[in-house]
Amino acid sequence: MTAPAAPPSKPPGLILAGGKSSRMGTDKAFLTIGDDTILAHVVRRLLPQVSEITLNAPMGFPNPLGLRLLPDPVPGQIGPLAGVLAGLLDIQARSLEATHLLTVPSDSPFVPADLVPRLEAEAGDPNAIVIAASDGRDHPVFGLWPVSIAGDLETWLSDPDNRRIMGFLERHRMETVEFQMVETRQGVLDPFLNINTPEDLQEARRFAEELS
Ligand SMILES: Nc1nc2c(ncn2[C@@H]2O[C@H](COP(=O)(O)OP(=O)(O)OP(=O)(O)O)[C@@H](O)[C@H]2O)c(=O)[nH]1
């Protein structure tokens, strides 16, 4: 009799919260939608899909949910890739068995409930960076990043001219997984809606009333 196959292990999850929130003028993660902060919405939707959640933010960042904090290894708020590098180096430093890191931003409250299973299942190449897409647009901050690219990313970010996520993705195999828009009475919701401005926040609050 053969033993049943082990279920695939979930990747560690990293919430990217190291940005400036300059368009909003206040930290987006702690704005509220309904009874919860945007960060709490992200955590609730992500928790069943990952092995653990770490918050990628500077030391001293407000942390009412008591999440594990991980600052960027490269100072100066150089962009989300610094957070990705932090997460990959952290997996290596702790000798976790994970082959991939899952990232989501801290300002997208409607993270799909099937984000991780679909990124994992529909990616054909285990060495590719797998990112989500919707409505014909790529969302590289929603990504599954192979731990094996850590060294290349560290080298890439050592050049101050290399900051754009898309520039880095062009150096690697990349796969995209398309997610459906969500039909609501308020209109069509992009599940990757991110909150950058007060207008975005109003829009998200309208959708949340219907979806809660
Ligand atoms: N770790 C880390 N995350 C970042 C950095 N810059 C942006 N992010 C994160 O990447 C995601 C997308 O960021 P953006 O919305 O483009 O930038 P932002 O800084 O949050 O907002 P703006 O200043 O208004 O552009 C958010 O989750 C940010 O927290 C950074 O330097 N380090």
PDB file of C-alpha atoms and ligand atoms in Angstrom:
ATOM      1  CA  MET A   1       0.000   0.000   0.000  1.00  0.00           C
ATOM      2  CA  THR A   2       1.419   3.396  -0.917  1.00  0.00           C
ATOM      3  CA  ALA A   3       1.257   6.269   1.527  1.00  0.00           C
ATOM      4  CA  PRO A   4      -1.098   9.071   0.552  1.00  0.00           C
ATOM      5  CA  ALA A   5       0.648  12.007  -1.097  1.00  0.00           C
ATOM      6  CA  ALA A   6       1.468  14.802   1.344  1.00  0.00           C
ATOM      7  CA  PRO A   7      -0.601  17.914   0.759  1.00  0.00           C
ATOM      8  CA  PRO A   8       1.442  20.712  -0.842  1.00  0.00           C
ATOM      9  CA  SER A   9       2.889  22.938   1.863  1.00  0.00           C
ATOM     10  CA  LYS A  10       1.766  26.529   1.980  1.00  0.00           C
ATOM     11  CA  PRO A  11       4.319  29.275   1.321  1.00  0.00           C
ATOM     12  CA  PRO A  12       5.226  31.862   3.958  1.00  0.00           C
ATOM     13  CA  GLY A  13       3.375  35.121   3.347  1.00  0.00           C
ATOM     14  CA  LEU A  14       4.838  38.620   3.444  1.00  0.00           C
ATOM     15  CA  ILE A  15       2.698  41.749   3.564  1.00  0.00           C
ATOM     16  CA  LEU A  16       4.535  44.656   1.946  1.00  0.00           C
ATOM     17  CA  ALA A  17       3.976  47.739   4.081  1.00  0.00           C
ATOM     18  CA  GLY A  18       7.202  49.668   3.640  1.00  0.00           C
ATOM     19  CA  GLY A  19       5.888  52.328   1.270  1.00  0.00           C
ATOM     20  CA  LYS A  20       5.525  56.056   1.794  1.00  0.00           C
ATOM     21  CA  SER A  21       1.724  56.359   1.338  1.00  0.00           C
ATOM     22  CA  SER A  22       2.468  59.780  -0.138  1.00  0.00           C
ATOM     23  CA  ARG A  23      -0.684  59.983  -2.266  1.00  0.00           C
ATOM     24  CA  MET A  24      -2.887  59.241   0.745  1.00  0.00           C
ATOM     25  CA  GLY A  25      -0.890  61.396   3.144  1.00  0.00           C
ATOM     26  CA  THR A  26      -1.372  58.942   6.006  1.00  0.00           C
ATOM     27  CA  ASP A  27      -0.428  55.289   6.394  1.00  0.00           C
ATOM     28  CA  LYS A  28      -2.921  53.378   4.247  1.00  0.00           C
ATOM     29  CA  ALA A  29      -2.721  50.110   6.189  1.00  0.00           C
ATOM     30  CA  PHE A  30      -4.492  51.618   9.204  1.00  0.00           C
ATOM     31  CA  LEU A  31      -7.402  53.284   7.433  1.00  0.00           C
ATOM     32  CA  THR A  32     -10.641  51.503   8.177  1.00  0.00           C
ATOM     33  CA  ILE A  33     -13.120  49.760   5.908  1.00  0.00           C
ATOM     34  CA  GLY A  34     -16.129  48.714   7.951  1.00  0.00           C
ATOM     35  CA  ASP A  35     -14.938  47.684  11.410  1.00  0.00           C
ATOM     36  CA  ASP A  36     -11.455  46.657  10.328  1.00  0.00           C
ATOM     37  CA  THR A  37      -8.281  48.313   9.146  1.00  0.00           C
ATOM     38  CA  ILE A  38      -7.177  47.576   5.604  1.00  0.00           C
ATOM     39  CA  LEU A  39      -4.289  45.588   7.088  1.00  0.00           C
ATOM     40  CA  ALA A  40      -6.690  43.449   9.131  1.00  0.00           C
ATOM     41  CA  HIS A  41      -8.703  42.689   5.969  1.00  0.00           C
ATOM     42  CA  VAL A  42      -5.516  41.596   4.220  1.00  0.00           C
ATOM     43  CA  VAL A  43      -4.442  39.402   7.160  1.00  0.00           C
ATOM     44  CA  ARG A  44      -7.845  37.719   7.439  1.00  0.00           C
ATOM     45  CA  ARG A  45      -7.946  36.808   3.749  1.00  0.00           C
ATOM     46  CA  LEU A  46      -4.323  35.715   3.610  1.00  0.00           C
ATOM     47  CA  LEU A  47      -4.092  33.691   6.819  1.00  0.00           C
ATOM     48  CA  PRO A  48      -5.705  30.438   5.527  1.00  0.00           C
ATOM     49  CA  GLN A  49      -3.503  30.490   2.428  1.00  0.00           C
ATOM     50  CA  VAL A  50       0.000  30.739   3.919  1.00  0.00           C
ATOM     51  CA  SER A  51       2.169  28.997   6.525  1.00  0.00           C
ATOM     52  CA  GLU A  52       2.841  32.239   8.414  1.00  0.00           C
ATOM     53  CA  ILE A  53       2.448  35.977   7.985  1.00  0.00           C
ATOM     54  CA  THR A  54       5.245  38.508   8.352  1.00  0.00           C
ATOM     55  CA  LEU A  55       4.771  42.262   8.072  1.00  0.00           C
ATOM     56  CA  ASN A  56       7.450  43.893   5.948  1.00  0.00           C
ATOM     57  CA  ALA A  57       7.789  47.326   7.502  1.00  0.00           C
ATOM     58  CA  PRO A  58      10.374  49.376   9.378  1.00  0.00           C
ATOM     59  CA  MET A  59      11.072  48.570  13.031  1.00  0.00           C
ATOM     60  CA  GLY A  60       8.775  50.681  15.186  1.00  0.00           C
ATOM     61  CA  PHE A  61       5.936  50.436  12.647  1.00  0.00           C
ATOM     62  CA  PRO A  62       2.572  50.336  14.460  1.00  0.00           C
ATOM     63  CA  ASN A  63       1.726  46.686  14.942  1.00  0.00           C
ATOM     64  CA  PRO A  64      -1.597  46.276  16.741  1.00  0.00           C
ATOM     65  CA  LEU A  65      -2.071  42.763  15.311  1.00  0.00           C
ATOM     66  CA  GLY A  66       1.238  41.612  16.806  1.00  0.00           C
ATOM     67  CA  LEU A  67       2.630  40.362  13.500  1.00  0.00           C
ATOM     68  CA  ARG A  68       6.268  39.430  13.092  1.00  0.00           C
ATOM     69  CA  LEU A  69       8.064  42.509  11.696  1.00  0.00           C
ATOM     70  CA  LEU A  70      10.739  42.394   9.013  1.00  0.00           C
ATOM     71  CA  PRO A  71      12.369  45.630   7.801  1.00  0.00           C
ATOM     72  CA  ASP A  72      13.858  46.158   4.339  1.00  0.00           C
ATOM     73  CA  PRO A  73      17.512  45.116   4.045  1.00  0.00           C
ATOM     74  CA  VAL A  74      18.157  48.100   1.758  1.00  0.00           C
ATOM     75  CA  PRO A  75      17.457  51.456   3.434  1.00  0.00           C
ATOM     76  CA  GLY A  76      15.735  54.381   1.744  1.00  0.00           C
ATOM     77  CA  GLN A  77      12.294  53.090   0.762  1.00  0.00           C
ATOM     78  CA  ILE A  78      13.476  52.072  -2.680  1.00  0.00           C
ATOM     79  CA  GLY A  79      10.294  50.206  -3.547  1.00  0.00           C
ATOM     80  CA  PRO A  80       8.513  46.871  -3.121  1.00  0.00           C
ATOM     81  CA  LEU A  81      11.424  44.814  -4.470  1.00  0.00           C
ATOM     82  CA  ALA A  82      13.314  45.665  -1.265  1.00  0.00           C
ATOM     83  CA  GLY A  83      10.523  43.955   0.641  1.00  0.00           C
ATOM     84  CA  VAL A  84      10.652  40.911  -1.628  1.00  0.00           C
ATOM     85  CA  LEU A  85      14.395  40.668  -0.995  1.00  0.00           C
ATOM     86  CA  ALA A  86      13.835  40.964   2.760  1.00  0.00           C
ATOM     87  CA  GLY A  87      11.405  38.039   2.649  1.00  0.00           C
ATOM     88  CA  LEU A  88      13.631  35.815   0.525  1.00  0.00           C
ATOM     89  CA  LEU A  89      16.726  36.445   2.681  1.00  0.00           C
ATOM     90  CA  ASP A  90      14.616  35.779   5.774  1.00  0.00           C
ATOM     91  CA  ILE A  91      13.559  32.356   4.443  1.00  0.00           C
ATOM     92  CA  GLN A  92      17.205  31.523   3.807  1.00  0.00           C
ATOM     93  CA  ALA A  93      18.410  32.868   7.165  1.00  0.00           C
ATOM     94  CA  ARG A  94      15.852  30.769   9.052  1.00  0.00           C
ATOM     95  CA  SER A  95      16.498  27.698   6.861  1.00  0.00           C
ATOM     96  CA  LEU A  96      12.785  27.326   6.140  1.00  0.00           C
ATOM     97  CA  GLU A  97      11.904  24.517   3.760  1.00  0.00           C
ATOM     98  CA  ALA A  98       9.820  26.864   1.625  1.00  0.00           C
ATOM     99  CA  THR A  99      10.704  27.071  -2.069  1.00  0.00           C
ATOM    100  CA  HIS A 100       8.699  30.268  -2.617  1.00  0.00           C
ATOM    101  CA  LEU A 101       7.668  33.478  -0.867  1.00  0.00           C
ATOM    102  CA  LEU A 102       4.160  34.850  -1.318  1.00  0.00           C
ATOM    103  CA  THR A 103       3.833  38.649  -1.279  1.00  0.00           C
ATOM    104  CA  VAL A 104       0.800  40.888  -1.116  1.00  0.00           C
ATOM    105  CA  PRO A 105       0.628  44.647  -0.562  1.00  0.00           C
ATOM    106  CA  SER A 106      -0.808  46.140   2.615  1.00  0.00           C
ATOM    107  CA  ASP A 107      -3.208  48.388   0.720  1.00  0.00           C
ATOM    108  CA  SER A 108      -5.406  45.857  -1.156  1.00  0.00           C
ATOM    109  CA  PRO A 109      -8.268  44.739   1.102  1.00  0.00           C
ATOM    110  CA  PHE A 110      -9.983  42.303  -1.301  1.00  0.00           C
ATOM    111  CA  VAL A 111      -7.199  39.693  -1.655  1.00  0.00           C
ATOM    112  CA  PRO A 112      -8.832  36.723  -3.465  1.00  0.00           C
ATOM    113  CA  ALA A 113      -9.551  33.736  -1.208  1.00  0.00           C
ATOM    114  CA  ASP A 114      -7.972  31.469  -3.829  1.00  0.00           C
ATOM    115  CA  LEU A 115      -4.924  33.629  -4.580  1.00  0.00           C
ATOM    116  CA  VAL A 116      -2.225  31.215  -3.416  1.00  0.00           C
ATOM    117  CA  PRO A 117      -3.774  27.924  -4.605  1.00  0.00           C
ATOM    118  CA  ARG A 118      -4.279  29.371  -8.075  1.00  0.00           C
ATOM    119  CA  LEU A 119      -0.820  30.915  -8.329  1.00  0.00           C
ATOM    120  CA  GLU A 120       0.652  27.575  -7.264  1.00  0.00           C
ATOM    121  CA  ALA A 121      -1.568  25.339  -9.359  1.00  0.00           C
ATOM    122  CA  GLU A 122      -1.559  27.278 -12.604  1.00  0.00           C
ATOM    123  CA  ALA A 123       2.136  28.039 -12.693  1.00  0.00           C
ATOM    124  CA  GLY A 124       3.815  25.486 -14.910  1.00  0.00           C
ATOM    125  CA  ASP A 125       7.414  26.309 -14.150  1.00  0.00           C
ATOM    126  CA  PRO A 126       8.646  25.899 -10.546  1.00  0.00           C
ATOM    127  CA  ASN A 127      11.498  28.320 -11.255  1.00  0.00           C
ATOM    128  CA  ALA A 128       9.310  31.103 -12.610  1.00  0.00           C
ATOM    129  CA  ILE A 129       8.118  34.175 -10.736  1.00  0.00           C
ATOM    130  CA  VAL A 130       4.321  33.871 -10.752  1.00  0.00           C
ATOM    131  CA  ILE A 131       2.229  37.009 -10.525  1.00  0.00           C
ATOM    132  CA  ALA A 132      -1.477  37.767 -10.476  1.00  0.00           C
ATOM    133  CA  ALA A 133      -3.291  39.692 -13.209  1.00  0.00           C
ATOM    134  CA  SER A 134      -6.794  41.024 -13.710  1.00  0.00           C
ATOM    135  CA  ASP A 135      -8.545  42.902 -16.465  1.00  0.00           C
ATOM    136  CA  GLY A 136      -5.421  42.638 -18.617  1.00  0.00           C
ATOM    137  CA  ARG A 137      -3.163  44.257 -15.992  1.00  0.00           C
ATOM    138  CA  ASP A 138      -0.300  42.593 -14.130  1.00  0.00           C
ATOM    139  CA  HIS A 139      -0.065  42.974 -10.350  1.00  0.00           C
ATOM    140  CA  PRO A 140       3.515  42.038  -9.515  1.00  0.00           C
ATOM    141  CA  VAL A 141       3.220  42.851  -5.802  1.00  0.00           C
ATOM    142  CA  PHE A 142       0.866  39.835  -5.658  1.00  0.00           C
ATOM    143  CA  GLY A 143       3.535  37.272  -6.430  1.00  0.00           C
ATOM    144  CA  LEU A 144       5.082  33.903  -5.729  1.00  0.00           C
ATOM    145  CA  TRP A 145       8.846  34.408  -5.727  1.00  0.00           C
ATOM    146  CA  PRO A 146      11.260  31.454  -5.919  1.00  0.00           C
ATOM    147  CA  VAL A 147      13.796  31.565  -3.083  1.00  0.00           C
ATOM    148  CA  SER A 148      16.455  30.720  -5.675  1.00  0.00           C
ATOM    149  CA  ILE A 149      16.350  34.264  -7.120  1.00  0.00           C
ATOM    150  CA  ALA A 150      17.457  35.932  -3.847  1.00  0.00           C
ATOM    151  CA  GLY A 151      21.084  36.341  -4.899  1.00  0.00           C
ATOM    152  CA  ASP A 152      20.194  37.831  -8.265  1.00  0.00           C
ATOM    153  CA  LEU A 153      17.721  40.244  -6.685  1.00  0.00           C
ATOM    154  CA  GLU A 154      20.305  41.370  -4.147  1.00  0.00           C
ATOM    155  CA  THR A 155      22.782  42.067  -6.936  1.00  0.00           C
ATOM    156  CA  TRP A 156      20.120  43.824  -9.021  1.00  0.00           C
ATOM    157  CA  LEU A 157      19.130  46.152  -6.162  1.00  0.00           C
ATOM    158  CA  SER A 158      22.734  47.084  -5.446  1.00  0.00           C
ATOM    159  CA  ASP A 159      22.508  49.294  -8.561  1.00  0.00           C
ATOM    160  CA  PRO A 160      20.481  52.431  -7.707  1.00  0.00           C
ATOM    161  CA  ASP A 161      19.184  52.527 -11.300  1.00  0.00           C
ATOM    162  CA  ASN A 162      17.343  49.223 -10.752  1.00  0.00           C
ATOM    163  CA  ARG A 163      14.146  49.861  -8.858  1.00  0.00           C
ATOM    164  CA  ARG A 164      11.248  48.918 -11.147  1.00  0.00           C
ATOM    165  CA  ILE A 165       9.639  45.540 -10.516  1.00  0.00           C
ATOM    166  CA  MET A 166       8.990  45.031 -14.225  1.00  0.00           C
ATOM    167  CA  GLY A 167      12.659  45.640 -15.000  1.00  0.00           C
ATOM    168  CA  PHE A 168      13.610  42.808 -12.652  1.00  0.00           C
ATOM    169  CA  LEU A 169      10.872  40.499 -13.917  1.00  0.00           C
ATOM    170  CA  GLU A 170      12.208  40.843 -17.462  1.00  0.00           C
ATOM    171  CA  ARG A 171      15.393  39.075 -16.296  1.00  0.00           C
ATOM    172  CA  HIS A 172      13.475  35.987 -15.167  1.00  0.00           C
ATOM    173  CA  ARG A 173      10.869  33.570 -16.353  1.00  0.00           C
ATOM    174  CA  MET A 174       7.529  35.000 -15.376  1.00  0.00           C
ATOM    175  CA  GLU A 175       4.035  33.518 -15.476  1.00  0.00           C
ATOM    176  CA  THR A 176       0.799  35.384 -14.921  1.00  0.00           C
ATOM    177  CA  VAL A 177      -2.443  33.983 -13.545  1.00  0.00           C
ATOM    178  CA  GLU A 178      -5.569  35.913 -14.549  1.00  0.00           C
ATOM    179  CA  PHE A 179      -8.279  36.456 -11.906  1.00  0.00           C
ATOM    180  CA  GLN A 180     -11.881  37.337 -12.703  1.00  0.00           C
ATOM    181  CA  MET A 181     -13.424  40.683 -11.887  1.00  0.00           C
ATOM    182  CA  VAL A 182     -16.198  40.433  -9.273  1.00  0.00           C
ATOM    183  CA  GLU A 183     -19.746  41.461 -10.249  1.00  0.00           C
ATOM    184  CA  THR A 184     -21.471  43.439  -7.482  1.00  0.00           C
ATOM    185  CA  ARG A 185     -24.506  45.705  -7.286  1.00  0.00           C
ATOM    186  CA  GLN A 186     -22.051  48.612  -6.934  1.00  0.00           C
ATOM    187  CA  GLY A 187     -20.424  47.683 -10.218  1.00  0.00           C
ATOM    188  CA  VAL A 188     -17.476  45.536 -11.184  1.00  0.00           C
ATOM    189  CA  LEU A 189     -14.792  45.103  -8.523  1.00  0.00           C
ATOM    190  CA  ASP A 190     -11.185  44.405  -9.360  1.00  0.00           C
ATOM    191  CA  PRO A 191     -10.116  42.061  -6.526  1.00  0.00           C
ATOM    192  CA  PHE A 192      -6.680  43.684  -6.651  1.00  0.00           C
ATOM    193  CA  LEU A 193      -8.058  47.180  -6.075  1.00  0.00           C
ATOM    194  CA  ASN A 194      -5.427  49.026  -4.108  1.00  0.00           C
ATOM    195  CA  ILE A 195      -6.064  52.047  -1.977  1.00  0.00           C
ATOM    196  CA  ASN A 196      -3.833  54.934  -2.977  1.00  0.00           C
ATOM    197  CA  THR A 197      -6.082  57.975  -2.635  1.00  0.00           C
ATOM    198  CA  PRO A 198      -9.102  59.077  -0.558  1.00  0.00           C
ATOM    199  CA  GLU A 199     -11.251  58.356  -3.646  1.00  0.00           C
ATOM    200  CA  ASP A 200      -9.996  54.768  -3.743  1.00  0.00           C
ATOM    201  CA  LEU A 201     -10.903  54.427  -0.075  1.00  0.00           C
ATOM    202  CA  GLN A 202     -14.463  55.626  -0.694  1.00  0.00           C
ATOM    203  CA  GLU A 203     -14.805  53.156  -3.563  1.00  0.00           C
ATOM    204  CA  ALA A 204     -13.503  50.277  -1.420  1.00  0.00           C
ATOM    205  CA  ARG A 205     -15.917  51.166   1.390  1.00  0.00           C
ATOM    206  CA  ARG A 206     -18.860  51.009  -1.021  1.00  0.00           C
ATOM    207  CA  PHE A 207     -17.836  47.570  -2.257  1.00  0.00           C
ATOM    208  CA  ALA A 208     -17.146  46.321   1.278  1.00  0.00           C
ATOM    209  CA  GLU A 209     -20.688  47.149   2.408  1.00  0.00           C
ATOM    210  CA  GLU A 210     -22.012  44.729  -0.175  1.00  0.00           C
ATOM    211  CA  LEU A 211     -19.360  42.059   0.189  1.00  0.00           C
ATOM    212  CA  SER A 212     -19.278  41.867   4.006  1.00  0.00           C
TER     213      SER A 212
HETATM  214  N1  LIG B   1       9.068  46.985   1.755  1.00  0.00           N
HETATM  215  C1  LIG B   1       8.755  48.001   0.959  1.00  0.00           C
HETATM  216  N2  LIG B   1       7.522  48.070   0.459  1.00  0.00           N
HETATM  217  C2  LIG B   1       7.238  49.122  -0.327  1.00  0.00           C
HETATM  218  C3  LIG B   1       8.163  50.143  -0.617  1.00  0.00           C
HETATM  219  N3  LIG B   1       7.560  51.038  -1.436  1.00  0.00           N
HETATM  220  C4  LIG B   1       6.310  50.609  -1.626  1.00  0.00           C
HETATM  221  N4  LIG B   1       6.107  49.454  -0.945  1.00  0.00           N
HETATM  222  C5  LIG B   1       4.891  48.661  -0.861  1.00  0.00           C
HETATM  223  O1  LIG B   1       4.478  48.277  -2.162  1.00  0.00           O
HETATM  224  C6  LIG B   1       3.070  48.352  -2.290  1.00  0.00           C
HETATM  225  C7  LIG B   1       2.715  49.268  -3.434  1.00  0.00           C
HETATM  226  O2  LIG B   1       3.224  50.546  -3.111  1.00  0.00           O
HETATM  227  P1  LIG B   1       2.720  51.858  -3.837  1.00  0.00           P
HETATM  228  O3  LIG B   1       1.251  52.013  -3.666  1.00  0.00           O
HETATM  229  O4  LIG B   1       3.259  51.879  -5.218  1.00  0.00           O
HETATM  230  O5  LIG B   1       3.505  52.964  -3.012  1.00  0.00           O
HETATM  231  P2  LIG B   1       3.203  53.545  -1.588  1.00  0.00           P
HETATM  232  O6  LIG B   1       4.497  54.006  -1.063  1.00  0.00           O
HETATM  233  O7  LIG B   1       2.446  52.583  -0.739  1.00  0.00           O
HETATM  234  O8  LIG B   1       2.256  54.785  -1.890  1.00  0.00           O
HETATM  235  P3  LIG B   1       2.640  56.151  -2.670  1.00  0.00           P
HETATM  236  O9  LIG B   1       3.719  56.830  -1.853  1.00  0.00           O
HETATM  237  O10 LIG B   1       1.371  56.925  -2.687  1.00  0.00           O
HETATM  238  O11 LIG B   1       3.139  55.731  -4.023  1.00  0.00           O
HETATM  239  C8  LIG B   1       2.557  48.835  -0.935  1.00  0.00           C
HETATM  240  O12 LIG B   1       2.179  47.688  -0.198  1.00  0.00           O
HETATM  241  C9  LIG B   1       3.757  49.495  -0.297  1.00  0.00           C
HETATM  242  O13 LIG B   1       3.741  49.423   1.133  1.00  0.00           O
HETATM  243  C10 LIG B   1       9.488  50.031  -0.058  1.00  0.00           C
HETATM  244  O14 LIG B   1      10.363  50.854  -0.246  1.00  0.00           O
HETATM  245  N5  LIG B   1       9.715  48.932   0.716  1.00  0.00           N
END
